[in-house]
mmCIF file of C-alpha atoms (C1' of nucleotides) in Angstrom:
data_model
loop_
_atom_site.group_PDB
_atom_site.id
_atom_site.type_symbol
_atom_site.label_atom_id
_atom_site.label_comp_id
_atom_site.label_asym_id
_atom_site.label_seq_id
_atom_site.Cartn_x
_atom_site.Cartn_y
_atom_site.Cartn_z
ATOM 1 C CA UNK A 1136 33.502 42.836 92.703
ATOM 2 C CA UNK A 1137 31.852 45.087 95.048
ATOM 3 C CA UNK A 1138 34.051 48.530 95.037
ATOM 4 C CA UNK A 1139 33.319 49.493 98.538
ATOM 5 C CA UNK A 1140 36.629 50.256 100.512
ATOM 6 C CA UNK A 1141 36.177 50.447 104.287
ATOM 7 C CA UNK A 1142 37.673 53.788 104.138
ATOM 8 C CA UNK A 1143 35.369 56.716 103.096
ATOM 9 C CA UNK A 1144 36.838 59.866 101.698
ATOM 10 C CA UNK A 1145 39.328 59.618 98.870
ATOM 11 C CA UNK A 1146 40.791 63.177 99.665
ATOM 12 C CA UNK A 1147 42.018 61.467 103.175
ATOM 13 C CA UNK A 1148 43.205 58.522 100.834
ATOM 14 C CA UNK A 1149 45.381 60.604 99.062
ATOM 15 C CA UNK A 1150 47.028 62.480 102.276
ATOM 16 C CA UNK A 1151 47.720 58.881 103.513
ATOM 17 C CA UNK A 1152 49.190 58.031 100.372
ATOM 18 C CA UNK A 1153 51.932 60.653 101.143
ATOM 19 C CA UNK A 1154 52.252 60.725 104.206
ATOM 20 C CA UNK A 1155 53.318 56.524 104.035
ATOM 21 C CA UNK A 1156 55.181 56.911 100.989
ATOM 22 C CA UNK A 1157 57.125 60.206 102.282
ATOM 23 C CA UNK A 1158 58.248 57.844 105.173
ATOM 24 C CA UNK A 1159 59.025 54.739 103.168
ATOM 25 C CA UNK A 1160 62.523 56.045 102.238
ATOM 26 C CA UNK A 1161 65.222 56.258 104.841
ATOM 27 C CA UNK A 1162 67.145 59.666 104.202
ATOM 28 C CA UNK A 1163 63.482 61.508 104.332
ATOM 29 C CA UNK A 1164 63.183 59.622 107.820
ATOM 30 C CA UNK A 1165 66.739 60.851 108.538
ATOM 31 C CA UNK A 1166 65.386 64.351 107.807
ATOM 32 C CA UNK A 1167 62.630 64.102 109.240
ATOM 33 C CA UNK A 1168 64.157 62.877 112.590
ATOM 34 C CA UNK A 1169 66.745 65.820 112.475
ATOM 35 C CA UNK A 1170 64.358 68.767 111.639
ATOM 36 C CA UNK A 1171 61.824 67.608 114.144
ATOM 37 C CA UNK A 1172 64.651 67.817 116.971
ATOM 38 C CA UNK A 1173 66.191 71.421 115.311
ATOM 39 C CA UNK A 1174 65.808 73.914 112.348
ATOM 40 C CA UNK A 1175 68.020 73.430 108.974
ATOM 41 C CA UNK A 1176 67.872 74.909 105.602
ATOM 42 C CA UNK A 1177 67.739 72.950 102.873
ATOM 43 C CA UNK A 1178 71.449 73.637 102.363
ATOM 44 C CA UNK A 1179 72.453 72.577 105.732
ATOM 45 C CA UNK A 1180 70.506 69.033 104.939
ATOM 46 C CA UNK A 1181 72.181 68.831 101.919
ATOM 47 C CA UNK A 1182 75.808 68.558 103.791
ATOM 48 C CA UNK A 1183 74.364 65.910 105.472
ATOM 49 C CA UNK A 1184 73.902 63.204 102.500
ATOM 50 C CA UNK A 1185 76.127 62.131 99.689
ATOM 51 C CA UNK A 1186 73.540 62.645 97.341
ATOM 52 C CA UNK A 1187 73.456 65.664 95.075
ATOM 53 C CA UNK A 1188 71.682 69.067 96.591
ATOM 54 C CA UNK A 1189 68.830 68.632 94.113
ATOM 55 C CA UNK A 1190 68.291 65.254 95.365
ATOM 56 C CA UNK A 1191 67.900 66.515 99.246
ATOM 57 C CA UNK A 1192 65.458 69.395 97.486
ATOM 58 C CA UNK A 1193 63.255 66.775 96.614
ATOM 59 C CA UNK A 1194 63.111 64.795 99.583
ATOM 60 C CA UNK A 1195 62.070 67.914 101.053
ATOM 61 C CA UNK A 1196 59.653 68.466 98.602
ATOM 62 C CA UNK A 1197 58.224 64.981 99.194
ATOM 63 C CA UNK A 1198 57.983 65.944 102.868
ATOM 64 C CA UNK A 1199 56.311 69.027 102.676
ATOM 65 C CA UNK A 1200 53.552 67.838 100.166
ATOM 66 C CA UNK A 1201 53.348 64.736 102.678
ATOM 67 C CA UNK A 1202 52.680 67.804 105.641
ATOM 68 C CA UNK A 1203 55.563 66.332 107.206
ATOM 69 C CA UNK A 1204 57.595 69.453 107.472
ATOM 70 C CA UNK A 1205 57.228 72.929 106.577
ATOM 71 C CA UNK A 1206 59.473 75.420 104.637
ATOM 72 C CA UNK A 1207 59.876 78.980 105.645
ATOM 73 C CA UNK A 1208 62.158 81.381 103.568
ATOM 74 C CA UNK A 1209 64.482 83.487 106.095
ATOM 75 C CA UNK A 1210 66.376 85.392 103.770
ATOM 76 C CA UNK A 1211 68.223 83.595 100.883
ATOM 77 C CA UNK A 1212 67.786 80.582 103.041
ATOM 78 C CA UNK A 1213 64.600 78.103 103.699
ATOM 79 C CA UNK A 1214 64.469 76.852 106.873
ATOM 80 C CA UNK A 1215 62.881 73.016 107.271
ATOM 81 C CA UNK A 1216 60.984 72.799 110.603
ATOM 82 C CA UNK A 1217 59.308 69.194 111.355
ATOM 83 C CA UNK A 1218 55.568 69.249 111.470
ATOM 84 C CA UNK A 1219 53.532 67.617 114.294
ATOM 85 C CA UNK A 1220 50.464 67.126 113.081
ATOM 86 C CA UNK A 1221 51.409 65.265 109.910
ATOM 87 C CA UNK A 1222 53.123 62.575 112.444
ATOM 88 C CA UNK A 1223 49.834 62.272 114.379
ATOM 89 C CA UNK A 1224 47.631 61.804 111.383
ATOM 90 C CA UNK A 1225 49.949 58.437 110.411
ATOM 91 C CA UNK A 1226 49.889 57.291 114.272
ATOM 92 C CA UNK A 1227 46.007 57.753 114.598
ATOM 93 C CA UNK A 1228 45.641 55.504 111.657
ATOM 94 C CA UNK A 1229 47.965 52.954 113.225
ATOM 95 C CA UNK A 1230 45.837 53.500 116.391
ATOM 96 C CA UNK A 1231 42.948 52.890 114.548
ATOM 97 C CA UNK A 1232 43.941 49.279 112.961
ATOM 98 C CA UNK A 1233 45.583 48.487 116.870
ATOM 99 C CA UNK A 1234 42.272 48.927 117.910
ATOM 100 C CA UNK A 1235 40.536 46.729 115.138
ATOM 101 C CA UNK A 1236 42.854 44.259 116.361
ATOM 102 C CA UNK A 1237 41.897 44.580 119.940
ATOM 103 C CA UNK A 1238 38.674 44.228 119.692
ATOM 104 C CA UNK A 1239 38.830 41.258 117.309
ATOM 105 C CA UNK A 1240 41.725 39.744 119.856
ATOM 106 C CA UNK A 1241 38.729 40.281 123.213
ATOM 107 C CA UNK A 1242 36.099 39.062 120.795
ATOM 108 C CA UNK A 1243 38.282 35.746 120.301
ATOM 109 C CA UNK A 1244 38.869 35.641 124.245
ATOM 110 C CA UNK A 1245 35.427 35.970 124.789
ATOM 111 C CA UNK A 1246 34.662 33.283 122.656
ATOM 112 C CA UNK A 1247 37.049 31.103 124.513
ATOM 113 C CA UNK A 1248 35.910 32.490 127.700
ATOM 114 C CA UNK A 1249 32.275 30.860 126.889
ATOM 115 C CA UNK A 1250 34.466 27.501 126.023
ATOM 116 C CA UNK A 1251 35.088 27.608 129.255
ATOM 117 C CA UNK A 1252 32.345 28.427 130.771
ATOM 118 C CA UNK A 1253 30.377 25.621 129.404
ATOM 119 C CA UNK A 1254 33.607 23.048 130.307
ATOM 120 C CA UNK A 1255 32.966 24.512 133.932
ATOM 121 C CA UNK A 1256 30.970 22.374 136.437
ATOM 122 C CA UNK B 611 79.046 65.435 103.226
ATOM 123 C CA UNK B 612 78.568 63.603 106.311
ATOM 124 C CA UNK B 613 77.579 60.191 105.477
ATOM 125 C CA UNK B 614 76.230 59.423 109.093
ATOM 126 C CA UNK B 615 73.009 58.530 108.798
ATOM 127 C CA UNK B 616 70.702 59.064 112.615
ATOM 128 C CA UNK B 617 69.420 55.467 112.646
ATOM 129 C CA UNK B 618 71.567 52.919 112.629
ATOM 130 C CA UNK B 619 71.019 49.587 111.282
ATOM 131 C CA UNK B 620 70.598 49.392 107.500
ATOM 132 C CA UNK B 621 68.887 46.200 107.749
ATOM 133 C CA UNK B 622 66.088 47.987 110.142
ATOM 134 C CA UNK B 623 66.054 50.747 107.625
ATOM 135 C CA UNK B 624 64.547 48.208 105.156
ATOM 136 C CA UNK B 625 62.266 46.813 107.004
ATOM 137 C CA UNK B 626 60.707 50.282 107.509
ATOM 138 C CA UNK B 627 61.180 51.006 103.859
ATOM 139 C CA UNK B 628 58.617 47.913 103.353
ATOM 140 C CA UNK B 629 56.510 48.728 106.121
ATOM 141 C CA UNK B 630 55.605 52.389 105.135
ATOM 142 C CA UNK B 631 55.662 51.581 101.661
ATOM 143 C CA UNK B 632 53.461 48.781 101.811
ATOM 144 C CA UNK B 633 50.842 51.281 103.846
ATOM 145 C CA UNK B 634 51.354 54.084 101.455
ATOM 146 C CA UNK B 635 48.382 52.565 99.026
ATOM 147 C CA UNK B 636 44.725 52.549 99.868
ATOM 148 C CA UNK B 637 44.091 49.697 98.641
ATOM 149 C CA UNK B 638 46.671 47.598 101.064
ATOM 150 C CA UNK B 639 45.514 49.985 103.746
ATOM 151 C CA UNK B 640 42.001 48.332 102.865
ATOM 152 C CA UNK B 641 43.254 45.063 103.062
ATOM 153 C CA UNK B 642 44.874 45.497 105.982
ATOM 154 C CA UNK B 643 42.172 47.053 108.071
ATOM 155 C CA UNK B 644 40.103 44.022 107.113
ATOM 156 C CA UNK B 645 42.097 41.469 107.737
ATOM 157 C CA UNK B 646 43.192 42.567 110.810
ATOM 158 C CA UNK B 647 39.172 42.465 111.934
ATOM 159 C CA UNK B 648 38.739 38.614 110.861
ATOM 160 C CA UNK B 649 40.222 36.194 108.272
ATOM 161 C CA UNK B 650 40.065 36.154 104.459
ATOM 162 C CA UNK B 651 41.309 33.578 101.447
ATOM 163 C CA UNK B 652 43.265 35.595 98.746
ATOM 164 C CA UNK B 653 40.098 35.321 96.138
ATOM 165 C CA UNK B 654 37.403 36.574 98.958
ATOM 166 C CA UNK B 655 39.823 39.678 99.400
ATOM 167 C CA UNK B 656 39.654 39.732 95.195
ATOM 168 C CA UNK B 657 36.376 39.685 95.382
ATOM 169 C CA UNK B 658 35.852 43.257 97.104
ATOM 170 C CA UNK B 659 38.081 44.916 94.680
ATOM 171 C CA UNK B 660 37.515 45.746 91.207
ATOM 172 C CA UNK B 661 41.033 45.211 89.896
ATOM 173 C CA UNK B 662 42.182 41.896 88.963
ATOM 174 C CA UNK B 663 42.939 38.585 91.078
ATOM 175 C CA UNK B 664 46.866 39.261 90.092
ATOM 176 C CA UNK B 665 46.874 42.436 91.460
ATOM 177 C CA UNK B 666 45.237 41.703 94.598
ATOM 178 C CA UNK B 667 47.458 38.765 94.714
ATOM 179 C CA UNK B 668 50.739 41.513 94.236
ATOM 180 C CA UNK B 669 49.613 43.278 96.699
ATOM 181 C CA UNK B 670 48.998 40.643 99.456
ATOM 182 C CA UNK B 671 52.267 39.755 98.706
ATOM 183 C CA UNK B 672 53.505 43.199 99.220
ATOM 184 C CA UNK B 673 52.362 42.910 103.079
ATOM 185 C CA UNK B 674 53.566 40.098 103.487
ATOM 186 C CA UNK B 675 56.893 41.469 102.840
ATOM 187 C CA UNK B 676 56.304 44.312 104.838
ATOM 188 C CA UNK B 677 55.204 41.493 108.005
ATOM 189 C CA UNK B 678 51.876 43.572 107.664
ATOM 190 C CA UNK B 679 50.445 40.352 106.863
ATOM 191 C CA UNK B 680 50.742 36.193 107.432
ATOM 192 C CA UNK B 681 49.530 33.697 105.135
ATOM 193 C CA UNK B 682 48.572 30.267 105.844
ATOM 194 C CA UNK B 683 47.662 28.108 103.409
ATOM 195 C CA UNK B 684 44.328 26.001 104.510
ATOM 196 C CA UNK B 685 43.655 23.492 101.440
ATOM 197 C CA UNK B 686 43.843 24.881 98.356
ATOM 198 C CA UNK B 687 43.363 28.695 100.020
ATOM 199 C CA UNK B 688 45.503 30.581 101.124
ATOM 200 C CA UNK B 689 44.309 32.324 104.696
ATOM 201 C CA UNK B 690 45.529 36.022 104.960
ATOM 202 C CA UNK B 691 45.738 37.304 108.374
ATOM 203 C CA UNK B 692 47.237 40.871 110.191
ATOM 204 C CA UNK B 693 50.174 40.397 112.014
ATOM 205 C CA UNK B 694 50.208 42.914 114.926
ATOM 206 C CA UNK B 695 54.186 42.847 115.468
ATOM 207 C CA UNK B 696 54.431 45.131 111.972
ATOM 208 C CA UNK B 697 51.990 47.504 112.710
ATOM 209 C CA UNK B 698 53.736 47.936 116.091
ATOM 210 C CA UNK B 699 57.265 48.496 114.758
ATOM 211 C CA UNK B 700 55.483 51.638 112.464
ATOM 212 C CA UNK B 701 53.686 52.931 115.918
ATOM 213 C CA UNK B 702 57.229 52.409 117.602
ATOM 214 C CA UNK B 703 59.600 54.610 114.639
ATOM 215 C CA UNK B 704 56.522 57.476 115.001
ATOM 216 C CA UNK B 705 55.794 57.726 118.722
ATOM 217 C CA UNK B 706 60.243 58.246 118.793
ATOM 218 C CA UNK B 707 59.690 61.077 116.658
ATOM 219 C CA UNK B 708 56.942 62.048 118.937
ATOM 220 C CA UNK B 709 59.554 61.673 121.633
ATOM 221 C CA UNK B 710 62.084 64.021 119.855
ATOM 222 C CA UNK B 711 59.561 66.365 119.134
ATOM 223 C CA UNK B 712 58.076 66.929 122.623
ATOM 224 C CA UNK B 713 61.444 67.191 123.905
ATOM 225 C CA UNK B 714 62.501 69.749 121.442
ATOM 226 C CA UNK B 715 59.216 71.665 122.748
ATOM 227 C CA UNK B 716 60.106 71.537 126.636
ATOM 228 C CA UNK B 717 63.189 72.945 125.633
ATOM 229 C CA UNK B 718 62.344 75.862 124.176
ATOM 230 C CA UNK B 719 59.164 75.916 126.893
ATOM 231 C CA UNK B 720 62.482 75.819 129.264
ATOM 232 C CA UNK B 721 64.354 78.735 127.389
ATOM 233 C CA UNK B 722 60.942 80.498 127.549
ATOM 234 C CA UNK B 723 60.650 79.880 131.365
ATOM 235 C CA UNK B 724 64.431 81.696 131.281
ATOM 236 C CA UNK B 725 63.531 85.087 130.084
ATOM 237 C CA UNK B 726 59.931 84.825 132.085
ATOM 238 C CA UNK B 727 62.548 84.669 134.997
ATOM 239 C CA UNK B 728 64.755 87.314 133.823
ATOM 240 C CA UNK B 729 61.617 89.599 133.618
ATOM 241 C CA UNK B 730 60.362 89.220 136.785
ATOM 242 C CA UNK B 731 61.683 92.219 139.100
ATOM 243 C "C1'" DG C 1249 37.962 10.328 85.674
ATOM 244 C "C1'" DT C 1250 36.849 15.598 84.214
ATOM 245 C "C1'" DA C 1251 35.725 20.126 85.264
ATOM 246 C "C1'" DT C 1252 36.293 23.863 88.312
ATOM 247 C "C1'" DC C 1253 38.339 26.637 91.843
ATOM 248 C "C1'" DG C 1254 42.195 28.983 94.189
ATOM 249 C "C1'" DT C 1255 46.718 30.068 93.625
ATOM 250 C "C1'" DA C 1256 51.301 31.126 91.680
ATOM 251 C "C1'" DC C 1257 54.068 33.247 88.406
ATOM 252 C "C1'" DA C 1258 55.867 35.070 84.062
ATOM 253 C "C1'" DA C 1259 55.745 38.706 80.552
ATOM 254 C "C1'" DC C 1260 54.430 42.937 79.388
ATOM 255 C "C1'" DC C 1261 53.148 48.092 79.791
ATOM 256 C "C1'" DA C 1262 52.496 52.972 81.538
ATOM 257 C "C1'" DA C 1263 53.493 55.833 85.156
ATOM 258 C "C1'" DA C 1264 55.954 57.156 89.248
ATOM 259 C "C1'" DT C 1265 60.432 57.318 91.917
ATOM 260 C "C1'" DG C 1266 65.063 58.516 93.057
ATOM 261 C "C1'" DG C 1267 68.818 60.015 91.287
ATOM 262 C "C1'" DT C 1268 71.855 63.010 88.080
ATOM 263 C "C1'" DT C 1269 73.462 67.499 85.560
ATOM 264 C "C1'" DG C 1270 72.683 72.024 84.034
ATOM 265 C "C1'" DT C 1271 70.635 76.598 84.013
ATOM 266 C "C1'" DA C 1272 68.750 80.654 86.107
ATOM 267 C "C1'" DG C 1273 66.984 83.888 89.772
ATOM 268 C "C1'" DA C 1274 67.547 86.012 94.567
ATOM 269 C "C1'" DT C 1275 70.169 87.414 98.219
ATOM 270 C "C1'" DC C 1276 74.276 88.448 100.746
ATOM 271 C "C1'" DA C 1277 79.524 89.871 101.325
ATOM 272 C "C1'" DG C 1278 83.415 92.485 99.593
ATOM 273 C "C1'" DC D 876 79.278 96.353 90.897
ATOM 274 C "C1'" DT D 877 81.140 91.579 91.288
ATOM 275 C "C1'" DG D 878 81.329 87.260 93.043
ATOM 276 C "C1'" DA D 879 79.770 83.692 95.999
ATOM 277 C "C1'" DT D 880 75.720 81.246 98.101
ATOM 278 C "C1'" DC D 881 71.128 79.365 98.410
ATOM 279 C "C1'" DT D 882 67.352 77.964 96.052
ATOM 280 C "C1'" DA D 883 64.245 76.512 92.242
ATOM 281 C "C1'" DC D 884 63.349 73.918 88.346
ATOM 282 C "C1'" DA D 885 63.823 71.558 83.899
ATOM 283 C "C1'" DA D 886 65.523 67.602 81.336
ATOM 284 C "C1'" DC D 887 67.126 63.281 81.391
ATOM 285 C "C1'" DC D 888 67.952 58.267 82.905
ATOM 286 C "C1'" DA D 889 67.457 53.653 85.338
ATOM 287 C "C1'" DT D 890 64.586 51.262 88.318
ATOM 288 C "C1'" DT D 891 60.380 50.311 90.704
ATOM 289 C "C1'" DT D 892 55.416 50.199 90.995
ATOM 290 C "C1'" DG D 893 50.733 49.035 89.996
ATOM 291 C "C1'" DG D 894 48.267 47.231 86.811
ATOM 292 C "C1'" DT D 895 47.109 43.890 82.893
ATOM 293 C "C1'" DT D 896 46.757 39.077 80.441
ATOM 294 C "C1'" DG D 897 48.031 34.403 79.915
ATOM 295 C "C1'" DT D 898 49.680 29.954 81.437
ATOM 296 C "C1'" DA D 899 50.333 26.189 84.722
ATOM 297 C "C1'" DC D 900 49.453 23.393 88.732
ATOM 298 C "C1'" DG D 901 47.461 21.361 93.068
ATOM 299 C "C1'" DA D 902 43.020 20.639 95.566
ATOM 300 C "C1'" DT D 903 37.992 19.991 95.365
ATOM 301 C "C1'" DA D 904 33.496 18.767 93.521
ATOM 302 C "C1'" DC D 905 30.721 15.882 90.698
#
DNA sequence: GTATCGTACAACCAAATGGTTGTAGATCAG
DNA sequence: CTGATCTACAACCATTTGGTTGTACGATAC
């Protein structure tokens, strides 16, 4: 039972943890996708959904914790703006296992590669 | 209350739901990062956590709803291995947000280049 | 054969999630 | 000032999640 994880830093852990789970729901990617591409307030993303306006406040919520998007009051209103860097810390992550796989995938060819070395003449 | 959703395809929608879901816990992140780097029965993946078989088990399981993960089962284990087509299709939904985003930003760079024009004498 | 190992799965539990309604505070329009 | 709008937040509810223990079953070792 060793309790090593291959990731160091728990405080990263956690900021993973919510960025993932802020995406695993569809109307937060729906939100995410249209404040990324414009500005709302949380009212104006509310007349998007069915769901109830305290519903879309939480998604939000969920979204900003997860660095996703950021509120700014203007106003009486809160305008949603997408967040870049919250999107790049989830892709370099992704990046980061691709390239675990590549370099296990070139170790295999090379592997093969001295198969055939040793079936050459 | 629009109901119009910007992705299409509920069925897609799911498959995300699993696939960020199923990252959004260090633990499967863990598992994830090292079975992507080589190959591991259920029990040796049990063995580097401190939590019970079952609940290494669970979450195997989870990626392998998610297509995170395969399993194969190679006499009485049961081979876990990364599957590179998931962690693609998560790259694929963030670099189009990336896409958005970037083209929001020449945009604006574009209305910016406007009124640098309209100043010049 | 018997014992052991690796796995699967059910039943259970506490905590988190995704939704609702209702209430209350700011801010704007008339 | 009054009323409408936008937001925040609490309380509640059903379902899911992440964990546990216990049981059962096929494959392996002796």
């Amino acid at each position: 039972m060793v309790v090593d994880q291959l990731s160091r830093s728990p405080e990263k852990d956690v900021a993973l943890d919510r960025l993932f789970q802020a995406l695993a729901d569809a109307t937060r990617r729906d939100i995410v996708a249209r404040v990324t591409a414009g500005e709302y307030s949380v009212s104006g993303l509310a007349a998007l959904y069915t769901m109830s306006f305290a519903a879309v406040q939480k998604h939000v919520a969920v979204l900003e914790r997860a660095s996703l998007v950021t509120k700014e009051k203007r106003g009486r209103e809160q305008i949603v703006r997408g967040n870049h860097d919250g999107l790049q810390k989830a892709r370099h992550l992704l990046d980061h296992f691709e390239m675990i796989w590549r370099q296990r995938a070139s170790r295999i060819a090379d592997i093969l590669a001295e198969d055939d070395e040793r079936d050459l003449p």
